[in-house]
Short mmCIF file of C-alpha atoms and ligand atoms in Angstrom, two decimals:
data_model
loop_
_atom_site.label_atom_id
_atom_site.label_comp_id
_atom_site.label_asym_id
_atom_site.label_seq_id
_atom_site.Cartn_x
_atom_site.Cartn_y
_atom_site.Cartn_z
CA MET A 18 -17.15 12.05 27.85
CA SER A 19 -19.00 10.03 25.19
CA GLY A 20 -18.04 6.33 25.16
CA SER A 21 -14.29 6.07 24.80
CA ALA A 22 -11.48 8.59 25.21
CA LEU A 23 -10.51 8.06 21.58
CA TYR A 24 -11.66 9.98 18.50
CA GLU A 25 -14.63 8.22 16.97
CA THR A 26 -12.87 8.14 13.59
CA PHE A 27 -12.60 4.35 13.31
CA ALA A 28 -15.43 1.81 13.01
CA ARG A 29 -13.60 -0.87 14.94
CA ALA A 30 -14.54 -4.55 15.03
CA PRO A 31 -15.26 -5.78 18.56
CA LEU A 32 -12.00 -7.74 18.68
CA ALA A 33 -8.79 -7.17 20.62
CA PHE A 34 -5.71 -9.22 19.86
CA ASP A 35 -3.22 -10.19 22.48
CA HIS A 36 -0.46 -11.58 20.29
CA GLY A 37 0.37 -12.83 16.83
CA GLU A 38 2.23 -15.83 15.44
CA GLY A 39 3.03 -15.77 11.74
CA THR A 40 -0.29 -15.63 9.85
CA TRP A 41 -2.32 -16.01 13.06
CA LEU A 42 -3.70 -13.50 15.54
CA VAL A 43 -4.84 -14.60 18.98
CA THR A 44 -7.46 -12.66 20.95
CA ASP A 45 -7.32 -11.83 24.63
CA LYS A 46 -9.74 -14.77 25.04
CA GLY A 47 -7.41 -17.19 23.24
CA GLU A 48 -9.41 -17.37 19.99
CA ARG A 49 -7.29 -17.77 16.84
CA TYR A 50 -7.90 -15.80 13.65
CA LEU A 51 -6.25 -16.37 10.29
CA ASP A 52 -4.92 -12.96 9.34
CA PHE A 53 -5.43 -12.19 5.65
CA ALA A 54 -5.79 -8.48 6.46
CA GLY A 55 -2.15 -8.14 7.49
CA GLY A 56 -2.69 -4.79 9.21
CA ILE A 57 -3.79 -3.53 5.75
CA ALA A 58 -0.78 -4.84 3.82
CA VAL A 59 1.65 -3.91 6.60
CA ASN A 60 2.62 -7.20 8.26
CA SER A 61 4.59 -8.30 5.22
CA LEU A 62 6.35 -11.06 7.16
CA GLY A 63 3.45 -11.93 9.46
CA HIS A 64 3.47 -11.47 13.21
CA SER A 65 6.47 -11.92 15.49
CA HIS A 66 8.84 -12.91 12.69
CA PRO A 67 11.96 -13.99 14.61
CA HIS A 68 14.35 -12.04 12.37
CA LEU A 69 12.36 -8.82 12.83
CA VAL A 70 11.94 -9.34 16.57
CA ALA A 71 15.71 -9.86 16.90
CA ALA A 72 16.46 -6.75 14.82
CA LEU A 73 14.08 -4.55 16.80
CA THR A 74 14.95 -5.77 20.27
CA GLY A 75 18.67 -5.75 19.45
CA GLN A 76 18.44 -2.13 18.32
CA ALA A 77 16.16 -1.19 21.24
CA ALA A 78 18.84 -2.31 23.67
CA LYS A 79 21.44 -0.11 21.92
CA LEU A 80 19.94 3.16 20.67
CA TRP A 81 16.43 4.40 19.90
CA HIS A 82 16.68 7.90 18.51
CA VAL A 83 19.25 10.56 17.76
CA SER A 84 17.49 12.75 15.11
CA ASN A 85 18.80 13.53 11.65
CA LEU A 86 21.33 15.95 13.12
CA TYR A 87 23.73 12.99 13.15
CA GLU A 88 24.80 10.10 10.96
CA ILE A 89 22.56 7.03 11.26
CA PRO A 90 24.56 4.16 9.75
CA GLU A 91 21.55 1.82 9.46
CA GLN A 92 19.67 4.58 7.58
CA ARG A 93 22.54 4.98 5.15
CA ARG A 94 22.66 1.20 4.68
CA LEU A 95 18.92 0.85 4.06
CA GLY A 96 19.02 3.77 1.64
CA GLU A 97 21.89 2.14 -0.27
CA ARG A 98 20.06 -1.19 -0.41
CA LEU A 99 16.87 0.42 -1.75
CA VAL A 100 18.91 2.28 -4.36
CA GLU A 101 20.71 -0.92 -5.32
CA ALA A 102 17.39 -2.77 -5.75
CA THR A 103 15.47 -0.08 -7.68
CA PHE A 104 15.48 2.74 -10.25
CA ALA A 105 16.31 5.23 -7.48
CA ASP A 106 19.50 7.13 -6.62
CA LYS A 107 18.25 8.91 -3.49
CA VAL A 108 15.98 8.09 -0.54
CA PHE A 109 14.22 10.19 2.13
CA PHE A 110 12.80 8.24 5.09
CA THR A 111 9.45 9.08 6.67
CA ASN A 112 7.14 7.60 9.31
CA SER A 113 4.11 6.84 7.17
CA GLY A 114 2.77 6.48 3.67
CA ALA A 115 1.13 9.91 3.61
CA GLU A 116 4.42 11.54 4.57
CA ALA A 117 6.21 9.61 1.84
CA LEU A 118 3.64 11.00 -0.63
CA GLU A 119 4.04 14.52 0.79
CA CYS A 120 7.76 14.18 0.19
CA ALA A 121 7.17 12.97 -3.39
CA ILE A 122 4.75 15.84 -4.10
CA LYS A 123 7.15 18.42 -2.64
CA THR A 124 10.09 16.89 -4.54
CA ALA A 125 8.18 17.11 -7.84
CA ARG A 126 7.14 20.72 -7.28
CA ARG A 127 10.62 21.71 -6.20
CA TYR A 128 12.12 19.95 -9.24
CA GLN A 129 10.07 22.12 -11.58
CA PHE A 130 10.93 25.19 -9.50
CA VAL A 131 14.70 24.69 -9.70
CA LYS A 132 14.46 23.78 -13.41
CA GLY A 133 13.04 27.25 -14.05
CA HIS A 134 9.35 26.31 -14.08
CA PRO A 135 7.88 27.60 -10.80
CA GLU A 136 4.50 27.77 -12.59
CA ARG A 137 4.47 23.97 -12.86
CA PHE A 138 3.00 22.74 -9.59
CA ARG A 139 -0.10 20.77 -10.55
CA ILE A 140 -0.29 16.98 -10.34
CA ILE A 141 -2.61 14.69 -12.30
CA THR A 142 -4.16 11.83 -10.30
CA PHE A 143 -6.75 9.10 -10.96
CA GLU A 144 -10.23 8.37 -9.64
CA GLY A 145 -10.37 5.75 -6.91
CA ALA A 146 -6.86 6.69 -5.77
CA PHE A 147 -5.89 6.75 -2.12
CA HIS A 148 -2.72 8.55 -1.12
CA GLY A 149 -3.25 9.26 2.60
CA ARG A 150 -5.08 11.58 4.99
CA THR A 151 -2.97 14.75 5.17
CA LEU A 152 -4.45 17.86 3.58
CA ALA A 153 -2.37 17.45 0.41
CA THR A 154 -2.90 13.71 0.09
CA ILE A 155 -6.69 13.92 0.48
CA ALA A 156 -6.62 16.51 -2.29
CA ALA A 157 -4.49 14.14 -4.39
CA GLY A 158 -6.89 11.24 -3.70
CA GLY A 159 -9.78 13.51 -4.63
CA GLN A 160 -12.43 11.51 -2.75
CA TYR A 161 -15.23 13.72 -1.50
CA LYS A 162 -15.82 11.59 1.62
CA TYR A 163 -12.28 12.39 2.82
CA LEU A 164 -12.34 16.07 1.76
CA GLU A 165 -15.74 17.12 3.12
CA GLY A 166 -15.58 19.65 5.93
CA PHE A 167 -11.84 20.16 5.93
CA GLY A 168 -11.87 23.57 4.32
CA PRO A 169 -10.57 24.52 0.89
CA LYS A 170 -9.07 21.58 -0.97
CA VAL A 171 -5.30 21.98 -1.33
CA GLU A 172 -4.75 23.54 -4.73
CA GLY A 173 -2.92 21.73 -7.50
CA PHE A 174 -4.47 18.31 -8.09
CA ASP A 175 -6.37 17.44 -11.27
CA GLN A 176 -8.15 14.12 -11.34
CA VAL A 177 -9.12 12.01 -14.35
CA ALA A 178 -11.00 8.68 -14.59
CA PHE A 179 -9.21 5.47 -13.60
CA ASP A 180 -6.95 4.21 -16.41
CA ASP A 181 -8.08 6.97 -18.80
CA ILE A 182 -4.72 7.88 -20.29
CA ASP A 183 -6.29 10.00 -23.06
CA ALA A 184 -7.94 12.10 -20.35
CA ALA A 185 -4.61 12.37 -18.51
CA GLU A 186 -3.00 13.67 -21.68
CA LYS A 187 -5.78 16.22 -22.16
CA ALA A 188 -5.43 17.33 -18.53
CA ILE A 189 -1.77 18.36 -19.04
CA THR A 190 -1.41 22.16 -18.97
CA PRO A 191 1.60 24.50 -18.77
CA GLU A 192 1.13 24.28 -14.97
CA THR A 193 1.45 20.49 -14.74
CA ALA A 194 4.44 19.19 -12.78
CA ALA A 195 3.81 15.46 -12.46
CA ILE A 196 1.50 12.46 -12.78
CA LEU A 197 0.83 10.39 -9.66
CA ILE A 198 -0.56 6.84 -9.78
CA GLU A 199 -0.78 3.61 -7.79
CA PRO A 200 0.32 0.79 -10.16
CA VAL A 201 -2.27 -1.32 -8.33
CA GLN A 202 -5.04 0.61 -6.57
CA GLY A 203 -5.54 -0.75 -3.06
CA GLU A 204 -8.30 1.17 -1.26
CA GLY A 205 -9.90 1.80 -4.66
CA GLY A 206 -10.72 -1.93 -4.93
CA ILE A 207 -7.57 -3.84 -5.98
CA ARG A 208 -7.44 -2.44 -9.49
CA PRO A 209 -4.18 -3.10 -11.38
CA VAL A 210 -3.29 -0.47 -13.97
CA PRO A 211 -2.58 -2.18 -17.34
CA THR A 212 1.07 -2.32 -18.39
CA GLN A 213 0.29 -0.42 -21.58
CA SER A 214 -1.20 2.45 -19.57
CA LEU A 215 1.86 2.75 -17.34
CA LYS A 216 4.04 2.78 -20.47
CA ARG A 217 1.95 5.55 -22.01
CA LEU A 218 2.17 7.60 -18.81
CA ARG A 219 5.95 7.26 -18.90
CA GLN A 220 5.96 8.49 -22.52
CA LEU A 221 3.66 11.41 -21.67
CA CYS A 222 5.90 12.48 -18.79
CA ASP A 223 9.02 12.29 -20.97
CA LYS A 224 7.34 14.24 -23.78
CA HIS A 225 6.06 17.05 -21.54
CA GLY A 226 8.89 17.33 -19.00
CA LEU A 227 6.77 15.93 -16.15
CA LEU A 228 7.78 13.62 -13.34
CA LEU A 229 6.11 10.23 -13.01
CA ILE A 230 5.32 9.35 -9.38
CA PHE A 231 4.33 5.85 -8.34
CA ASP A 232 2.56 5.25 -5.04
CA GLU A 233 3.65 1.77 -4.00
CA VAL A 234 2.72 2.23 -0.35
CA GLN A 235 0.35 -0.73 -0.54
CA CYS A 236 1.51 -2.72 -3.59
CA GLY A 237 5.27 -2.52 -2.94
CA ILE A 238 7.77 -4.67 -0.99
CA GLY A 239 7.01 -8.02 -2.59
CA ARG A 240 3.21 -7.82 -2.39
CA THR A 241 2.76 -8.56 -6.11
CA GLY A 242 5.60 -11.10 -6.27
CA LYS A 243 8.23 -8.59 -7.45
CA LEU A 244 9.92 -6.19 -5.05
CA PHE A 245 7.85 -3.41 -6.64
CA ALA A 246 4.66 -3.78 -8.69
CA HIS A 247 5.88 -1.52 -11.51
CA GLU A 248 8.64 -4.04 -12.30
CA TRP A 249 5.97 -6.22 -13.97
CA ALA A 250 5.36 -3.42 -16.47
CA GLY A 251 9.02 -2.71 -17.13
CA VAL A 252 8.38 1.01 -16.52
CA THR A 253 10.26 3.04 -13.95
CA PRO A 254 9.07 6.23 -12.24
CA ASP A 255 11.07 9.33 -11.30
CA LEU A 256 9.71 9.25 -7.76
CA MET A 257 8.11 6.56 -5.64
CA ALA A 258 6.42 6.55 -2.23
CA ILE A 259 6.64 3.40 -0.14
CA ALA A 260 5.65 2.49 3.44
CA LYS A 261 3.57 -0.30 5.01
CA GLY A 262 5.43 -3.53 4.08
CA ILE A 263 8.94 -2.10 4.43
CA GLY A 264 8.38 -1.75 8.19
CA GLY A 265 6.62 -5.10 8.60
CA GLY A 266 4.52 -3.44 11.33
CA PHE A 267 6.99 -0.82 12.51
CA PRO A 268 5.79 2.61 11.31
CA MET A 269 8.00 3.82 8.49
CA GLY A 270 7.97 4.97 4.88
CA ALA A 271 10.27 6.41 2.26
CA CYS A 272 10.34 8.53 -0.85
CA LEU A 273 12.67 7.20 -3.56
CA ALA A 274 13.94 9.46 -6.34
CA THR A 275 16.28 9.57 -9.28
CA ASP A 276 19.20 11.97 -8.93
CA ASP A 277 17.56 14.30 -11.43
CA ALA A 278 14.12 14.26 -9.72
CA ALA A 279 15.77 15.04 -6.37
CA THR A 280 17.67 18.04 -7.78
CA GLY A 281 15.65 20.55 -5.78
CA MET A 282 15.88 18.75 -2.45
CA THR A 283 18.90 20.59 -1.15
CA ALA A 284 19.97 21.13 2.48
CA GLY A 285 17.07 22.49 4.52
CA ALA A 286 14.45 21.99 1.78
CA HIS A 287 12.67 19.23 3.71
CA GLY A 288 12.98 17.54 7.10
CA THR A 289 11.63 15.14 9.70
CA THR A 290 12.30 14.48 13.37
CA PHE A 291 11.52 10.78 13.50
CA GLY A 292 11.91 9.65 9.88
CA GLY A 293 14.76 7.18 9.44
CA ASN A 294 15.31 6.62 13.14
CA PRO A 295 17.50 3.70 14.24
CA LEU A 296 14.61 1.46 15.36
CA ALA A 297 12.75 1.80 12.05
CA MET A 298 15.95 1.37 10.04
CA ALA A 299 16.91 -1.81 11.88
CA VAL A 300 13.51 -3.29 11.06
CA GLY A 301 13.53 -2.07 7.46
CA ASN A 302 16.91 -3.69 6.86
CA ALA A 303 15.67 -6.91 8.45
CA VAL A 304 12.58 -6.95 6.19
CA LEU A 305 14.83 -6.59 3.14
CA ASP A 306 17.08 -9.42 4.39
CA VAL A 307 14.10 -11.75 4.10
CA VAL A 308 12.32 -10.35 1.04
CA LEU A 309 15.51 -10.14 -1.06
CA ALA A 310 16.73 -13.62 -0.09
CA ASP A 311 17.13 -16.00 -3.04
CA GLY A 312 13.84 -17.54 -4.13
CA PHE A 313 11.62 -15.61 -1.68
CA LEU A 314 9.73 -13.56 -4.28
CA GLU A 315 9.43 -16.53 -6.64
CA ASP A 316 7.75 -18.40 -3.80
CA VAL A 317 5.37 -15.48 -3.27
CA GLN A 318 4.42 -15.75 -6.97
CA ARG A 319 3.81 -19.48 -6.64
CA LYS A 320 1.65 -19.08 -3.52
CA ALA A 321 -0.25 -16.20 -5.10
CA LEU A 322 -1.24 -18.45 -8.00
CA LEU A 323 -2.39 -21.12 -5.58
CA LEU A 324 -4.57 -18.61 -3.73
CA LYS A 325 -5.96 -17.03 -6.89
CA GLN A 326 -6.87 -20.38 -8.45
CA GLY A 327 -8.56 -21.49 -5.22
CA LEU A 328 -10.49 -18.23 -5.00
CA ALA A 329 -11.62 -18.52 -8.62
CA ALA A 330 -13.06 -21.96 -7.81
CA VAL A 331 -14.95 -20.55 -4.80
CA ALA A 332 -16.25 -17.66 -6.93
CA ASP A 333 -17.48 -20.17 -9.56
CA GLU A 334 -19.28 -22.14 -6.86
CA PHE A 335 -20.99 -19.11 -5.25
CA PRO A 336 -21.80 -16.63 -8.05
CA GLU A 337 -24.54 -14.99 -5.95
CA ILE A 338 -21.87 -13.96 -3.39
CA ILE A 339 -18.66 -13.42 -5.38
CA ASP A 340 -18.68 -11.89 -8.83
CA GLY A 341 -15.01 -12.44 -9.60
CA ILE A 342 -11.41 -12.33 -8.43
CA ARG A 343 -9.07 -9.48 -9.23
CA GLY A 344 -5.58 -8.37 -8.38
CA THR A 345 -2.13 -9.76 -8.57
CA GLY A 346 0.31 -11.52 -6.26
CA LEU A 347 -0.82 -11.62 -2.64
CA MET A 348 -2.94 -8.53 -3.22
CA LEU A 349 -6.20 -10.09 -4.29
CA GLY A 350 -9.76 -8.83 -4.27
CA LEU A 351 -13.13 -10.56 -4.13
CA LYS A 352 -15.59 -8.48 -6.11
CA CYS A 353 -18.76 -8.99 -4.08
CA VAL A 354 -22.34 -9.23 -5.22
CA MET A 355 -23.90 -8.42 -1.84
CA PRO A 356 -22.48 -5.53 0.24
CA ASN A 357 -18.80 -6.23 0.93
CA ASN A 358 -19.17 -5.43 4.65
CA LYS A 359 -21.66 -8.27 4.98
CA VAL A 360 -19.28 -10.68 3.25
CA ASN A 361 -16.43 -9.43 5.42
CA MET A 362 -18.47 -10.10 8.55
CA ALA A 363 -19.27 -13.62 7.32
CA LEU A 364 -15.53 -14.23 6.86
CA ARG A 365 -14.81 -12.86 10.31
CA ASP A 366 -17.38 -15.29 11.72
CA GLN A 367 -15.17 -17.99 10.17
CA HIS A 368 -12.20 -16.43 12.00
CA LEU A 369 -10.69 -15.18 8.77
CA LEU A 370 -9.65 -11.51 8.69
CA ALA A 371 -9.86 -9.52 5.43
CA VAL A 372 -10.30 -5.83 4.55
CA PRO A 373 -13.16 -4.15 2.67
CA ALA A 374 -12.15 -1.78 -0.15
CA GLY A 375 -13.86 0.50 -2.67
CA ASP A 376 -15.90 -0.84 -5.61
CA ASN A 377 -17.55 -3.40 -3.30
CA VAL A 378 -14.39 -5.48 -3.01
CA ILE A 379 -12.91 -7.50 -0.13
CA ARG A 380 -9.12 -7.35 -0.01
CA LEU A 381 -7.01 -10.38 0.87
CA LEU A 382 -3.53 -9.29 1.93
CA PRO A 383 -1.91 -12.22 3.72
CA PRO A 384 1.70 -12.02 4.87
CA LEU A 385 4.22 -12.92 2.16
CA THR A 386 5.28 -15.74 4.49
CA VAL A 387 1.83 -17.42 4.38
CA THR A 388 2.15 -21.20 3.99
CA ASP A 389 0.39 -23.44 1.46
CA ALA A 390 -1.52 -25.04 4.34
CA GLU A 391 -2.72 -21.63 5.54
CA ILE A 392 -3.86 -20.77 2.02
CA GLY A 393 -5.81 -24.03 1.99
CA GLU A 394 -7.32 -23.20 5.38
CA ALA A 395 -8.29 -19.68 4.25
CA LEU A 396 -9.98 -21.07 1.13
CA LYS A 397 -11.92 -23.51 3.30
CA ARG A 398 -13.10 -20.64 5.52
CA ILE A 399 -14.02 -18.40 2.57
CA ARG A 400 -16.03 -21.27 1.10
CA SER A 401 -17.82 -21.83 4.44
CA GLY A 402 -18.56 -18.10 4.72
CA ALA A 403 -19.92 -17.98 1.16
CA LYS A 404 -22.00 -21.13 1.74
CA GLY A 405 -23.50 -19.63 4.91
CA LEU A 406 -24.51 -16.51 2.99
CA THR A 407 -25.94 -18.56 0.10
CA ASP A 408 -27.95 -20.71 2.52
CA ALA A 409 -29.27 -17.55 4.20
CA ILE A 410 -30.39 -16.16 0.82
CA ALA A 411 -32.15 -19.48 0.02
CA ALA A 412 -33.85 -19.55 3.43
CA GLU A 413 -35.04 -15.97 2.97
CA ALA A 414 -36.42 -16.79 -0.51
CA ALA A 415 -38.28 -19.83 0.83
CA LYS A 416 -40.16 -17.73 3.43
C1 PLP B 10 -1.61 3.46 -1.79
C2 PLP B 10 -1.55 4.17 -0.47
N1 PLP B 10 -0.93 5.35 -0.39
C3 PLP B 10 -0.82 6.02 0.77
C4 PLP B 10 -1.37 5.52 1.93
C5 PLP B 10 -1.24 6.29 3.20
O1 PLP B 10 -0.40 5.63 4.08
P1 PLP B 10 -0.44 5.96 5.65
O2 PLP B 10 -1.78 5.50 6.15
O3 PLP B 10 0.72 5.19 6.21
O4 PLP B 10 -0.26 7.43 5.79
C6 PLP B 10 -2.04 4.30 1.90
C7 PLP B 10 -2.67 3.75 3.11
O5 PLP B 10 -3.53 2.92 3.07
C8 PLP B 10 -2.13 3.60 0.67
O6 PLP B 10 -2.75 2.42 0.58
#
């Protein structure tokens, strides 16, 4: 056996956490880290949120799993609440983001099939996208590093440049079923899609009989200061994949659809053993209790501004480290000058956790419950990290 019993698929930091408290993670040695990685936009309400702990432990003492052979009242309730809060009429629950995307892709293809267009199965996607690691979602994401060595790429995905709506229009053929896009790219480097572009995509879909699919796995559930990022643009999709934040750390996802988009998803057309199980549903409902409470999202917007303004000041002070700030809400990116992994390590040395992304960006994804004081503390640590790197550059130059 080489090293550990686990697949070598992850480049893990040499850190193990014993427990979490709000925005803080505590190692097995008692060291405290400020968590602005949030389990990659998952811990929407931080660690050990009392309302989520109560929901999960309360459900755990009653019933864990029954399968979708039976009614699951909490699943019905969460579905109704998501429908009430969004464009959607129907919801299918999954265990992960990739499965939510699989469901959206299948729903779009099946829609065209039952509408008399079985030839329409192709989906247009955008460079820099990340939609998951299943065979279909790596094909949708189109990134060579995730496709290499896994056999023939799943057929039916046509990729155009990021935010190139003219190219998307040109890519539409009689075989096109849908357009799939993240309103804010996460892994791709915190790249918001302009409102005008989302509007044009909606028009293109309406004109050509295509479905518009939003992937809000990372940018949804309050991350941008609205329940869903697309609300800022005033454009609604036909289908939407969500996950991450809705479970607050419990693995779950969902595909949301309009009645029309879900036309093909009849009895037996799709299924899941675990999706929508009572434990996940209890937590999902508890997350919504908090996120939909009066004033919660407005406070996220206020805190996001505080963080963004503070980051802009740090970027101004250390232009040889940070080239600029991008993103929206509590989904912010530091565009780095030196390799982002190096900057990330410098932040980790300051006991601040962040996540590298594409385009040489560091993602900051604190819990939506982060306090003003914690934002201040994070800014202090980012400044110290940037200063350390600047001093190291100066020392190197002086040699
Ligand atoms: C935008 C987006 N879509 C889909 C996924 C896949 O989600 P999961 O890892 O839960 O399968 C991710 C994960 O990072 C994501 O950020």
